[in-house]
Amino acid sequence: MASEEKVTQDAKPSSENGRPKPTPIEVTHPERVDPKAIRLLREPPWKLRMTIEGDRSYLKVKVVRAAPLSQPSRYVCFLDGKDEAVCMVDDLSDLEAGSRRIALEELDRRYLTSRVERIESIRSDFGVSYWDVQTDRGRREFVVQDVSENAQWLGERRLLLIDVDGNRFEIPDLDALDRRSAKFLETVI
């Protein structure tokens, strides 16, 4: 009996169900680096590389936003080839002009959002809506599954739709839509 008590005392803390409690997740924050020391380049032209002057270089990096909808030009993170955070920049305007231009091009490609100018039609069947719209990039047809889950209000009159392929479609101002488009939208929102 004494040996049983010893085993229990040495065991990892357990929850009420007798199972070991999970260990806390270690949270790491991206390193802060002087933004002026960051150099982005494309070499070869389809591959993004980064050098932190006087420190280190990365052969493959990605540029991602920490708050893509609310603060698109702030809190930008650079990830290495293993998708691990290398560093974070508070504001893109702090980067050197050439690196800022490359970072913005990468972000525009990653977070491509079409602006809906007019709705030609919306058809709904069993929670799936089929959209035919005119955007700033031309006419598009897309499918949104469960609009209540895949529509995000970005303001009182600003709406973001995410289609089944992850594409983003923004209606910047519902009041700016023509009457016919607004009627179509009312059928699903």
Short mmCIF file of C-alpha atoms in Angstrom, two decimals:
data_model
loop_
_atom_site.label_atom_id
_atom_site.label_comp_id
_atom_site.label_asym_id
_atom_site.label_seq_id
_atom_site.Cartn_x
_atom_site.Cartn_y
_atom_site.Cartn_z
CA MET A 1 0.00 0.00 0.00
CA ALA A 2 2.85 2.36 0.82
CA SER A 3 4.37 1.72 -2.62
CA GLU A 4 1.02 2.58 -4.26
CA GLU A 5 0.94 5.91 -2.46
CA LYS A 6 4.48 6.67 -3.60
CA VAL A 7 3.55 5.97 -7.24
CA THR A 8 0.54 8.25 -6.95
CA GLN A 9 2.61 11.06 -5.46
CA ASP A 10 5.28 10.79 -8.20
CA ALA A 11 2.76 10.63 -11.06
CA LYS A 12 1.96 13.70 -13.14
CA PRO A 13 -0.92 15.79 -11.81
CA SER A 14 -4.20 14.37 -13.01
CA SER A 15 -7.57 15.84 -13.72
CA GLU A 16 -10.75 14.72 -11.98
CA ASN A 17 -11.18 11.83 -14.43
CA GLY A 18 -7.82 10.36 -13.40
CA ARG A 19 -6.07 11.14 -16.69
CA PRO A 20 -2.91 13.24 -16.72
CA LYS A 21 -3.51 16.96 -17.16
CA PRO A 22 -2.26 18.26 -20.47
CA THR A 23 0.88 20.35 -20.27
CA PRO A 24 0.41 24.00 -21.13
CA ILE A 25 1.14 25.02 -24.70
CA GLU A 26 4.31 27.04 -25.01
CA VAL A 27 3.50 30.33 -26.69
CA THR A 28 6.27 31.99 -28.60
CA HIS A 29 6.15 35.47 -30.03
CA PRO A 30 7.90 36.44 -33.24
CA GLU A 31 11.21 38.17 -32.71
CA ARG A 32 11.28 41.96 -33.04
CA VAL A 33 13.75 43.07 -35.68
CA ASP A 34 14.63 46.57 -36.85
CA PRO A 35 12.42 46.87 -39.97
CA LYS A 36 15.13 48.89 -41.76
CA ALA A 37 17.43 45.82 -41.50
CA ILE A 38 14.99 43.59 -43.42
CA ARG A 39 15.73 43.08 -47.11
CA LEU A 40 13.25 41.18 -49.27
CA LEU A 41 14.21 39.97 -52.72
CA ARG A 42 12.96 37.61 -55.37
CA GLU A 43 15.72 35.31 -56.48
CA PRO A 44 14.76 33.49 -58.68
CA PRO A 45 11.84 35.78 -59.61
CA TRP A 46 9.18 33.35 -58.30
CA LYS A 47 10.83 32.76 -54.90
CA LEU A 48 10.77 35.23 -52.00
CA ARG A 49 13.91 35.45 -49.88
CA MET A 50 14.76 37.57 -46.86
CA THR A 51 17.96 38.85 -45.28
CA ILE A 52 18.17 40.53 -41.91
CA GLU A 53 21.27 42.65 -42.42
CA GLY A 54 24.20 41.71 -40.22
CA ASP A 55 22.38 38.66 -38.90
CA ARG A 56 20.92 35.92 -41.12
CA SER A 57 19.20 35.04 -44.39
CA TYR A 58 16.23 32.86 -45.30
CA LEU A 59 15.97 31.08 -48.65
CA LYS A 60 12.18 30.86 -48.50
CA VAL A 61 9.80 33.18 -46.66
CA LYS A 62 6.10 34.02 -46.61
CA VAL A 63 4.54 37.32 -45.63
CA VAL A 64 1.30 37.08 -43.61
CA ARG A 65 -0.94 39.54 -41.80
CA ALA A 66 -1.75 39.10 -38.12
CA ALA A 67 -4.95 41.16 -38.53
CA PRO A 68 -5.80 40.97 -42.25
CA LEU A 69 -9.23 42.58 -42.01
CA SER A 70 -8.91 45.21 -39.30
CA GLN A 71 -5.30 46.35 -39.77
CA PRO A 72 -3.99 45.20 -43.14
CA SER A 73 -0.80 47.30 -43.14
CA ARG A 74 0.15 46.65 -39.51
CA TYR A 75 1.50 43.61 -37.67
CA VAL A 76 2.99 41.75 -40.60
CA CYS A 77 4.76 38.49 -39.85
CA PHE A 78 7.50 36.80 -41.89
CA LEU A 79 7.47 32.98 -41.85
CA ASP A 80 10.31 30.68 -42.85
CA GLY A 81 10.06 27.62 -45.11
CA LYS A 82 8.64 25.57 -42.20
CA ASP A 83 5.92 28.19 -41.55
CA GLU A 84 7.61 29.23 -38.31
CA ALA A 85 7.67 32.91 -37.39
CA VAL A 86 10.98 34.63 -38.10
CA CYS A 87 10.00 38.16 -37.10
CA MET A 88 7.15 40.64 -37.02
CA VAL A 89 6.97 44.22 -38.24
CA ASP A 90 4.51 46.58 -36.56
CA ASP A 91 3.98 48.72 -39.65
CA LEU A 92 4.87 48.10 -43.30
CA SER A 93 5.75 51.76 -43.74
CA ASP A 94 8.80 51.11 -41.54
CA LEU A 95 10.34 48.83 -44.19
CA GLU A 96 12.81 50.14 -46.76
CA ALA A 97 10.93 51.16 -49.97
CA GLY A 98 11.98 48.18 -52.13
CA SER A 99 11.21 45.63 -49.42
CA ARG A 100 7.89 47.35 -48.66
CA ARG A 101 6.89 47.14 -52.34
CA ILE A 102 7.72 43.40 -52.46
CA ALA A 103 5.90 42.75 -49.16
CA LEU A 104 2.78 44.56 -50.43
CA GLU A 105 2.84 42.57 -53.69
CA GLU A 106 3.06 39.31 -51.73
CA LEU A 107 0.25 40.34 -49.38
CA ASP A 108 -1.97 41.43 -52.28
CA ARG A 109 -1.48 38.03 -53.88
CA ARG A 110 -2.12 36.12 -50.64
CA TYR A 111 -5.15 38.16 -49.57
CA LEU A 112 -6.73 38.76 -52.95
CA THR A 113 -10.18 40.25 -52.42
CA SER A 114 -12.54 41.17 -55.24
CA ARG A 115 -14.90 44.10 -54.64
CA VAL A 116 -18.49 43.40 -55.64
CA GLU A 117 -19.91 46.29 -57.67
CA ARG A 118 -23.20 44.73 -58.79
CA ILE A 119 -25.09 41.50 -58.14
CA GLU A 120 -26.52 39.92 -61.28
CA SER A 121 -28.23 37.04 -59.46
CA ILE A 122 -28.21 34.91 -56.31
CA ARG A 123 -29.83 31.50 -56.19
CA SER A 124 -30.10 29.49 -52.96
CA ASP A 125 -30.60 25.76 -52.52
CA PHE A 126 -30.38 23.90 -49.20
CA GLY A 127 -28.11 26.43 -47.48
CA VAL A 128 -25.85 26.92 -50.49
CA SER A 129 -26.00 30.17 -52.46
CA TYR A 130 -24.85 30.60 -56.05
CA TRP A 131 -23.66 34.11 -56.85
CA ASP A 132 -23.22 35.83 -60.21
CA VAL A 133 -21.61 39.24 -59.64
CA GLN A 134 -19.75 42.05 -61.34
CA THR A 135 -16.50 42.87 -59.49
CA ASP A 136 -13.59 45.25 -59.89
CA ARG A 137 -11.87 42.29 -61.61
CA GLY A 138 -14.72 41.46 -63.97
CA ARG A 139 -17.71 39.14 -63.84
CA ARG A 140 -17.44 36.24 -61.39
CA GLU A 141 -19.58 33.30 -60.39
CA PHE A 142 -18.99 31.69 -57.01
CA VAL A 143 -20.64 29.47 -54.40
CA VAL A 144 -21.04 30.28 -50.70
CA GLN A 145 -22.00 27.49 -48.34
CA ASP A 146 -24.02 28.66 -45.33
CA VAL A 147 -23.90 32.44 -45.70
CA SER A 148 -24.41 32.88 -41.94
CA GLU A 149 -21.04 31.17 -41.39
CA ASN A 150 -19.14 32.54 -44.40
CA ALA A 151 -20.17 36.18 -44.36
CA GLN A 152 -18.37 38.55 -42.03
CA TRP A 153 -19.52 42.04 -41.20
CA LEU A 154 -16.49 44.33 -41.30
CA GLY A 155 -18.51 47.36 -40.33
CA GLU A 156 -22.11 48.47 -40.22
CA ARG A 157 -22.49 48.46 -44.03
CA ARG A 158 -19.39 46.49 -45.15
CA LEU A 159 -19.62 42.75 -45.86
CA LEU A 160 -17.02 40.11 -46.69
CA LEU A 161 -18.07 36.81 -48.31
CA ILE A 162 -15.82 33.75 -48.45
CA ASP A 163 -16.64 31.18 -51.13
CA VAL A 164 -16.14 27.40 -50.99
CA ASP A 165 -12.64 27.79 -52.50
CA GLY A 166 -11.55 30.38 -49.93
CA ASN A 167 -11.82 33.34 -52.32
CA ARG A 168 -12.90 36.63 -50.75
CA PHE A 169 -15.54 38.98 -52.11
CA GLU A 170 -16.12 42.31 -50.41
CA ILE A 171 -19.17 44.54 -50.61
CA PRO A 172 -17.56 47.76 -49.31
CA ASP A 173 -20.82 49.68 -48.83
CA LEU A 174 -24.25 48.07 -48.98
CA ASP A 175 -25.83 51.50 -49.49
CA ALA A 176 -23.80 51.97 -52.69
CA LEU A 177 -25.40 48.91 -54.35
CA ASP A 178 -28.07 49.52 -56.96
CA ARG A 179 -31.66 48.68 -55.97
CA ARG A 180 -31.73 45.36 -57.89
CA SER A 181 -28.45 44.18 -56.28
CA ALA A 182 -29.74 45.14 -52.84
CA LYS A 183 -32.91 43.09 -53.40
CA PHE A 184 -30.85 40.03 -54.34
CA LEU A 185 -28.70 40.48 -51.25
CA GLU A 186 -31.74 40.73 -48.97
CA THR A 187 -32.74 37.20 -50.00
CA VAL A 188 -29.65 35.65 -48.38
CA ILE A 189 -28.58 38.04 -45.60
#
